[in-house]
C-alpha positions as YAML, in Angstrom:
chain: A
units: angstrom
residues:
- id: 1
  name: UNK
  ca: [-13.80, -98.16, 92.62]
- id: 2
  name: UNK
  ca: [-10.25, -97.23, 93.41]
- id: 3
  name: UNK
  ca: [-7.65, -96.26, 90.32]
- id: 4
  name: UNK
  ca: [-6.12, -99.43, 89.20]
- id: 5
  name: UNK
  ca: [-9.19, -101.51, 89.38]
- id: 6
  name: UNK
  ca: [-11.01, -100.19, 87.02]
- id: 7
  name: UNK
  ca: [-12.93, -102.66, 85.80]
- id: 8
  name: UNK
  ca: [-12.34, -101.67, 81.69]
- id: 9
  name: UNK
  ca: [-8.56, -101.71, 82.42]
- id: 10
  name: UNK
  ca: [-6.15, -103.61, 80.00]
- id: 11
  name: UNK
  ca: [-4.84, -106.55, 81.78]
- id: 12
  name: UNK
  ca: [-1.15, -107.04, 81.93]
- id: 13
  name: UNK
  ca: [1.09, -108.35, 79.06]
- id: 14
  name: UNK
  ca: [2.55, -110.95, 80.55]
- id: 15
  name: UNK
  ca: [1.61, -112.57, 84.38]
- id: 16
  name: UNK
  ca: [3.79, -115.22, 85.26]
- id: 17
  name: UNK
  ca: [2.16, -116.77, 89.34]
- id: 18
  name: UNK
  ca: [3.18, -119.62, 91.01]
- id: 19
  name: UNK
  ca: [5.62, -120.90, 88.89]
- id: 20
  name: UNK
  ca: [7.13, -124.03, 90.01]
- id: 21
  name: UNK
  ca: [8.96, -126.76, 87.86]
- id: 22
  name: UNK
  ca: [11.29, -129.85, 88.87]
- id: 23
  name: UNK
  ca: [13.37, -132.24, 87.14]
- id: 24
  name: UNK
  ca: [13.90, -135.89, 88.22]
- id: 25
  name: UNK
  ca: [12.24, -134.83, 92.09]
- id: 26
  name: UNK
  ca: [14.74, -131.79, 91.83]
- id: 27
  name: UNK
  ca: [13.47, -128.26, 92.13]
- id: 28
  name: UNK
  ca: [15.01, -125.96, 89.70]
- id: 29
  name: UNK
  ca: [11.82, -123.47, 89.68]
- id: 30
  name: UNK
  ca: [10.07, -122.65, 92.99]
- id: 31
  name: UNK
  ca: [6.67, -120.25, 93.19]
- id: 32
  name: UNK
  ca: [8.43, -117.49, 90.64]
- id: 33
  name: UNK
  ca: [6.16, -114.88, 89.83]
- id: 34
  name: UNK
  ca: [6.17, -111.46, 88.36]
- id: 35
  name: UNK
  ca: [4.49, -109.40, 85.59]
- id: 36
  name: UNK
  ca: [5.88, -107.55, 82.15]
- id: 37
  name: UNK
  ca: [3.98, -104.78, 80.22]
- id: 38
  name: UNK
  ca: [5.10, -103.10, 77.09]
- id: 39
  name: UNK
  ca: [8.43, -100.87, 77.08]
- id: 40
  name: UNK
  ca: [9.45, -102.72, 80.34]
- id: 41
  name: UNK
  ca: [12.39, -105.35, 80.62]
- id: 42
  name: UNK
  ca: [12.90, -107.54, 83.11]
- id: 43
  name: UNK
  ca: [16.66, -109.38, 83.32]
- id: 44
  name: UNK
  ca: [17.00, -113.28, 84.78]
- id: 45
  name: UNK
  ca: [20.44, -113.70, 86.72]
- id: 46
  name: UNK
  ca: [21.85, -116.51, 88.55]
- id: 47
  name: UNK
  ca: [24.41, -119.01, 87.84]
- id: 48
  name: UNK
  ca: [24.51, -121.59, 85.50]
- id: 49
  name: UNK
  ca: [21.91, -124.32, 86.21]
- id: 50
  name: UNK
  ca: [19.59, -121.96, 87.93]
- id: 51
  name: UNK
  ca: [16.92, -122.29, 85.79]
- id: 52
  name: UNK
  ca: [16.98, -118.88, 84.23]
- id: 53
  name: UNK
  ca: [16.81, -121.28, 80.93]
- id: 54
  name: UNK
  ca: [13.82, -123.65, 82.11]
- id: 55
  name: UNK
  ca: [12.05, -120.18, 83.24]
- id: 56
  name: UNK
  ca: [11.83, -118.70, 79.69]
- id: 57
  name: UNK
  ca: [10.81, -121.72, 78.06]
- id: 58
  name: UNK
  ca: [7.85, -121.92, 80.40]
- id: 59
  name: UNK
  ca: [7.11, -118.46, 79.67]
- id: 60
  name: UNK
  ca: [7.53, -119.41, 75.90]
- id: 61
  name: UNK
  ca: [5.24, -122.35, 76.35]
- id: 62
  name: UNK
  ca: [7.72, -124.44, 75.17]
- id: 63
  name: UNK
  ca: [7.71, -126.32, 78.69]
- id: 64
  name: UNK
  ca: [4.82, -127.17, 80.99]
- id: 65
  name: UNK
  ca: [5.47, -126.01, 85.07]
- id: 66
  name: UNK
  ca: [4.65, -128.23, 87.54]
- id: 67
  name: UNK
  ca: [2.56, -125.76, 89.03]
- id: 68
  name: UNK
  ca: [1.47, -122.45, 88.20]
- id: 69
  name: UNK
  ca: [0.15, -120.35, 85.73]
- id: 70
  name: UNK
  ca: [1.46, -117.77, 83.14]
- id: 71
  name: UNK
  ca: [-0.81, -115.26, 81.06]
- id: 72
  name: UNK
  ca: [-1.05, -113.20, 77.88]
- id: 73
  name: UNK
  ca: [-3.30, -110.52, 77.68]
- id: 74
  name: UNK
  ca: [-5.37, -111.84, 80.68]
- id: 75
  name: UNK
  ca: [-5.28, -115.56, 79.11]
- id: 76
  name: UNK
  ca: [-3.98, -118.73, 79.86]
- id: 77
  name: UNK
  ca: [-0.84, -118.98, 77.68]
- id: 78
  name: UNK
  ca: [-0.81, -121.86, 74.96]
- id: 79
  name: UNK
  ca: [2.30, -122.34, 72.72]
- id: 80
  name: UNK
  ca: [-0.14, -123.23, 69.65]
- id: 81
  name: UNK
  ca: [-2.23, -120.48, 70.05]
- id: 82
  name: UNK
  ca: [-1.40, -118.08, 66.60]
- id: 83
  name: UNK
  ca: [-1.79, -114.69, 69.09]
- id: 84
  name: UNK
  ca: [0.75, -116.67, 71.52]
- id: 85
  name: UNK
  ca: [3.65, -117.02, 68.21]
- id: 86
  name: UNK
  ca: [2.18, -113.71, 66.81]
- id: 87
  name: UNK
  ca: [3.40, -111.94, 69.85]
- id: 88
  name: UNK
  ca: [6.35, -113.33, 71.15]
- id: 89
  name: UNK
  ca: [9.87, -113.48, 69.50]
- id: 90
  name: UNK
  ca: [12.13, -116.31, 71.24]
- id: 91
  name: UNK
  ca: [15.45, -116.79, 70.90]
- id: 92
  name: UNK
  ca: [16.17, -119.78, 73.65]
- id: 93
  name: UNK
  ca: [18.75, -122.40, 73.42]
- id: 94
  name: UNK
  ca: [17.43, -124.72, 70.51]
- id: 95
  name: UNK
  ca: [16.91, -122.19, 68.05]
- id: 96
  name: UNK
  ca: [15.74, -123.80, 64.92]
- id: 97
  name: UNK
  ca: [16.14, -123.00, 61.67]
- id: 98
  name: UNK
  ca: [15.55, -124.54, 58.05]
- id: 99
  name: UNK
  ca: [19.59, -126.51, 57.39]
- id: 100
  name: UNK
  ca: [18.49, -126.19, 53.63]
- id: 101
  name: UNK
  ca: [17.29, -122.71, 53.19]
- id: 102
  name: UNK
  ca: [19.96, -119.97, 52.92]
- id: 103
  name: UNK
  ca: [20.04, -116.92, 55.89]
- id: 104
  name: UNK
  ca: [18.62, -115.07, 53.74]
- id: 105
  name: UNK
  ca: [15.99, -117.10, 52.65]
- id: 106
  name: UNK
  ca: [15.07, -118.35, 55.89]
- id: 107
  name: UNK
  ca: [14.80, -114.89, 56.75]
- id: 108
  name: UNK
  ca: [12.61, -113.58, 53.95]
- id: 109
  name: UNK
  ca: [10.27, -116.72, 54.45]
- id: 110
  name: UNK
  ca: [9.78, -115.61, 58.17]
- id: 111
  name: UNK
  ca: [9.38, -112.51, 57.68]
- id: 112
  name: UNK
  ca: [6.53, -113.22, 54.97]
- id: 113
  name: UNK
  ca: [4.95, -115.75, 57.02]
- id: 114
  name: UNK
  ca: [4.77, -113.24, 60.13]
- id: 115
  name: UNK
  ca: [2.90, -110.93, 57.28]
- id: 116
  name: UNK
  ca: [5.43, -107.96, 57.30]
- id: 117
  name: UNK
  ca: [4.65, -105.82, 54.47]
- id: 118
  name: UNK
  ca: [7.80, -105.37, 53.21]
- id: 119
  name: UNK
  ca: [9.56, -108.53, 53.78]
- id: 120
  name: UNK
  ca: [12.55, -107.91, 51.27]
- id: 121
  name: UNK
  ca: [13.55, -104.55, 52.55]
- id: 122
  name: UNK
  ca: [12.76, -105.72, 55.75]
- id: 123
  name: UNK
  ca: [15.52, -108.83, 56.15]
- id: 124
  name: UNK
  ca: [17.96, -106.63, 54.38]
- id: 125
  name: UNK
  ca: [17.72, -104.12, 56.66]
- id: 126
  name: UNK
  ca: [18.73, -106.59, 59.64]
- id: 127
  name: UNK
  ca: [21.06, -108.41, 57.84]
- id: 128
  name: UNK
  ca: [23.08, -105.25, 57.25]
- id: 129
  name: UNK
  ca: [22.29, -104.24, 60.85]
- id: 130
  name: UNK
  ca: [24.22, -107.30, 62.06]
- id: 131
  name: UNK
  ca: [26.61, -107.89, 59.70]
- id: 132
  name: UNK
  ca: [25.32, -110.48, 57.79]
- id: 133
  name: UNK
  ca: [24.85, -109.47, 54.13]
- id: 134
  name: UNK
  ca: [27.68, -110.91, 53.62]
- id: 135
  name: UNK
  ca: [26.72, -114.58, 54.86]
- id: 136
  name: UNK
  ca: [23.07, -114.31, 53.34]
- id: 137
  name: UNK
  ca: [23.57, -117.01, 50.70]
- id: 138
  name: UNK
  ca: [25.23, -119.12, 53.49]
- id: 139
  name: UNK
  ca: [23.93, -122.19, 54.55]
- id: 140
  name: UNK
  ca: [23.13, -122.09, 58.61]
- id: 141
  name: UNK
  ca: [25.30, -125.34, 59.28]
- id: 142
  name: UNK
  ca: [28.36, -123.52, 57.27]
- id: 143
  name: UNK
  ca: [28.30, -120.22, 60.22]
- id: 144
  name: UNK
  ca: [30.43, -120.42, 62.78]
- id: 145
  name: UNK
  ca: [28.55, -120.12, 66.14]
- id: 146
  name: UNK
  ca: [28.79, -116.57, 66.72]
- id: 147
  name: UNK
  ca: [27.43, -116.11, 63.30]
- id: 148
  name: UNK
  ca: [24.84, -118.24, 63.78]
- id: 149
  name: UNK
  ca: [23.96, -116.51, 67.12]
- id: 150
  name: UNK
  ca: [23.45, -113.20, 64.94]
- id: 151
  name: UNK
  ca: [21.57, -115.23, 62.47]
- id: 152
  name: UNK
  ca: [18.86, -115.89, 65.68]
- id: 153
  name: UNK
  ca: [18.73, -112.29, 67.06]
- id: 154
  name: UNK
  ca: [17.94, -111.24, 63.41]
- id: 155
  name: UNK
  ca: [15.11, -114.18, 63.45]
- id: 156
  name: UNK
  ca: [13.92, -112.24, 65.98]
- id: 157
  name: UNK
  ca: [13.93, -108.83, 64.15]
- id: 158
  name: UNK
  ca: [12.10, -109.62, 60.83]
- id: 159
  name: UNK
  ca: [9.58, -110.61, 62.26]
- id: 160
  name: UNK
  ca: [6.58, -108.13, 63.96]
- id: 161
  name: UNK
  ca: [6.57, -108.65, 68.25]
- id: 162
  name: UNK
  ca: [5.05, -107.60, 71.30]
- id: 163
  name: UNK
  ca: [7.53, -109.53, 73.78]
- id: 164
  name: UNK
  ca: [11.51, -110.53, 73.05]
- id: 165
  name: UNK
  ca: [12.33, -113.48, 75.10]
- id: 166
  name: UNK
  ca: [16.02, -113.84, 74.63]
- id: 167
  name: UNK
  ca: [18.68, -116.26, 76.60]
- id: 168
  name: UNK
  ca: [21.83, -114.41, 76.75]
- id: 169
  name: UNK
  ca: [21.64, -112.74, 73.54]
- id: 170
  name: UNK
  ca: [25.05, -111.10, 74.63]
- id: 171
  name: UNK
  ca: [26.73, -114.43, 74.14]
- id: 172
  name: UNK
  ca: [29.49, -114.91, 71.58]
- id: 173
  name: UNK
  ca: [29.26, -111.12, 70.66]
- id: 174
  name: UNK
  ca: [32.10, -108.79, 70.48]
- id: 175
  name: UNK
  ca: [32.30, -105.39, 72.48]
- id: 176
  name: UNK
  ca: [31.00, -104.14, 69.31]
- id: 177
  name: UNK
  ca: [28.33, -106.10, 68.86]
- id: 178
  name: UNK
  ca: [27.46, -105.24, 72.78]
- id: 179
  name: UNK
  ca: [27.19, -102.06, 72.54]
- id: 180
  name: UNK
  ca: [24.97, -102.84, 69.20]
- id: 181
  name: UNK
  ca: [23.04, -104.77, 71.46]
- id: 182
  name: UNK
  ca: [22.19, -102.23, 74.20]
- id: 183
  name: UNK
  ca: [21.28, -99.76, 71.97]
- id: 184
  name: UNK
  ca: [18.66, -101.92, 69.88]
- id: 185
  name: UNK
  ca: [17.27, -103.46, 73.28]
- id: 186
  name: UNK
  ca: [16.42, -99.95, 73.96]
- id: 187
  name: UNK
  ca: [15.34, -98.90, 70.69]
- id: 188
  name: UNK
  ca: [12.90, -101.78, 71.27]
- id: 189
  name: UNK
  ca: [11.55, -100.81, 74.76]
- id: 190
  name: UNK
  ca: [10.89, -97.03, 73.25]
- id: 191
  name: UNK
  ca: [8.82, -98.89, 70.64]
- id: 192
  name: UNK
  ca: [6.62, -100.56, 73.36]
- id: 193
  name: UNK
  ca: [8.00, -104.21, 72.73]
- id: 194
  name: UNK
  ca: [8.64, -105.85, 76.07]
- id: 195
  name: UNK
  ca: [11.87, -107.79, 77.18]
- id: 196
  name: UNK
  ca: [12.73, -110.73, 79.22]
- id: 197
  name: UNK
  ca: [16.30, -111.92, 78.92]
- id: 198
  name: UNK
  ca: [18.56, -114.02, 80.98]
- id: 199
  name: UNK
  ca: [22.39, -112.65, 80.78]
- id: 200
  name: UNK
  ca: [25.43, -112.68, 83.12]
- id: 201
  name: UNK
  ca: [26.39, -109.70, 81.27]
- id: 202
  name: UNK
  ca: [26.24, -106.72, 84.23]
- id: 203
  name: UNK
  ca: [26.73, -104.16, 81.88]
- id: 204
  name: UNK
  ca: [24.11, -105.14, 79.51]
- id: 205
  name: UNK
  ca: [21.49, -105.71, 82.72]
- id: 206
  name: UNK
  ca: [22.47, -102.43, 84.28]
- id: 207
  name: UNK
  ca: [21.89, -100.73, 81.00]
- id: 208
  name: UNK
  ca: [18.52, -102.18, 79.41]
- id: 209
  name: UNK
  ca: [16.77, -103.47, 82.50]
- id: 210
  name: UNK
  ca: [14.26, -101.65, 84.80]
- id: 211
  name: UNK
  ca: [13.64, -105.24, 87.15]
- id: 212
  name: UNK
  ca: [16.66, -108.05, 88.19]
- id: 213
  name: UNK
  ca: [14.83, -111.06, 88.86]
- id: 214
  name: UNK
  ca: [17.66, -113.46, 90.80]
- id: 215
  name: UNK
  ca: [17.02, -117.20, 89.76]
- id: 216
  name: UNK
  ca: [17.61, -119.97, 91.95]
- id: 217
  name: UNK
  ca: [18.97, -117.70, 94.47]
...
């Protein structure tokens, strides 16, 4: 048996085959496939209306492909499976949040339900990281939208994660807050978390990603 087929070898993170997914008799995702392993990050480009969008929320479960299949650990991916949410941290284009819990409190309550130890020190932490002790008694409908963009990267943060899915988590963030930005996305990948983002940012792709995967192109 050759190295690499061992037959006691991990599978891959994530395996996303065949991927194909139309709207209205429309193709907007056509046989995409590739795989992600821990400390790797893979960047979506293309133009708007691509489908870098539709992409990650197949790979999020949050949308069924017409065809095609993507994995975790070796397994069919289901969005209600608790290993599925345990591992992944999404930050798409709907990100929810609770309109009558403060940023901090929605925070603290997902960081407890994700069962970090330390759930206090935890959210302050990342609320200081992005600026946001200040807005942490806040309600989410009172930020403006590039606070409330920070508000979902540090969703993402509290909370324990083998895979960041992130849609253009560069968006409404200063040069500051990009260069903030590149340096966490790399903290993360030296911790073994794995990244798949969608950006138009070059800068931020040339910097944090090892693959370019061109959508719709």
């Amino acid at each position: 048996m050759t190295e690499g087929t061992r037959a006691d070898q991990a599978p891959d993170l994530l395996v996303v085959s065949g991927l194909c997914k139309s709207y209205a008799g429309v193709p907007v995702l056509q046989d995409v496939g590739f795989t992600l392993n821990p400390g790797e990050a893979i960047a979506l480009v293309g133009p708007n209306g691509a489908g870098k969008t539709t992409l990650l929320r197949c790979v999020a479960g949050i949308e069924e492909p017409d065809e095609g299949v993507v994995e975790l650990d070796g397994r069919r991916l289901a969005e209600t499976d608790p290993e599925v949410r345990a591992a992944m941290a999404c930050l798409l284009d709907d990100f929810d949040y609770f309109p009558d819990l403060s940023v901090g409190e929605h925070l603290r309550l997902y960081a407890w339900a994700h069962g970090v130890p330390d759930p206090e020190g935890t959210v302050e932490e990342v609320l200081g990281e992005l600026d946001l002790l200040p807005l942490a008694d806040r309600l989410p409908l009172t930020l403006s939208s590039g606070q409330r963009h920070r508000f979902g990267l540090a969703s993402c943060l509290v909370r324990p994660r083998r895979i960041l899915l992130l849609d253009e988590p560069e968006q409404r963030l200063d040069d500051k807050g990009r260069a903030w930005l590149v340096s966490r996305l790399g903290a993360e990948l030296a911790a073994g978390v794995a990244v798949l983002f969608a950006s138009h940012d070059r800068e931020l792709v040339g910097a944090v990603a090892g693959r370019v995967i061109e959508v719709g192109g």
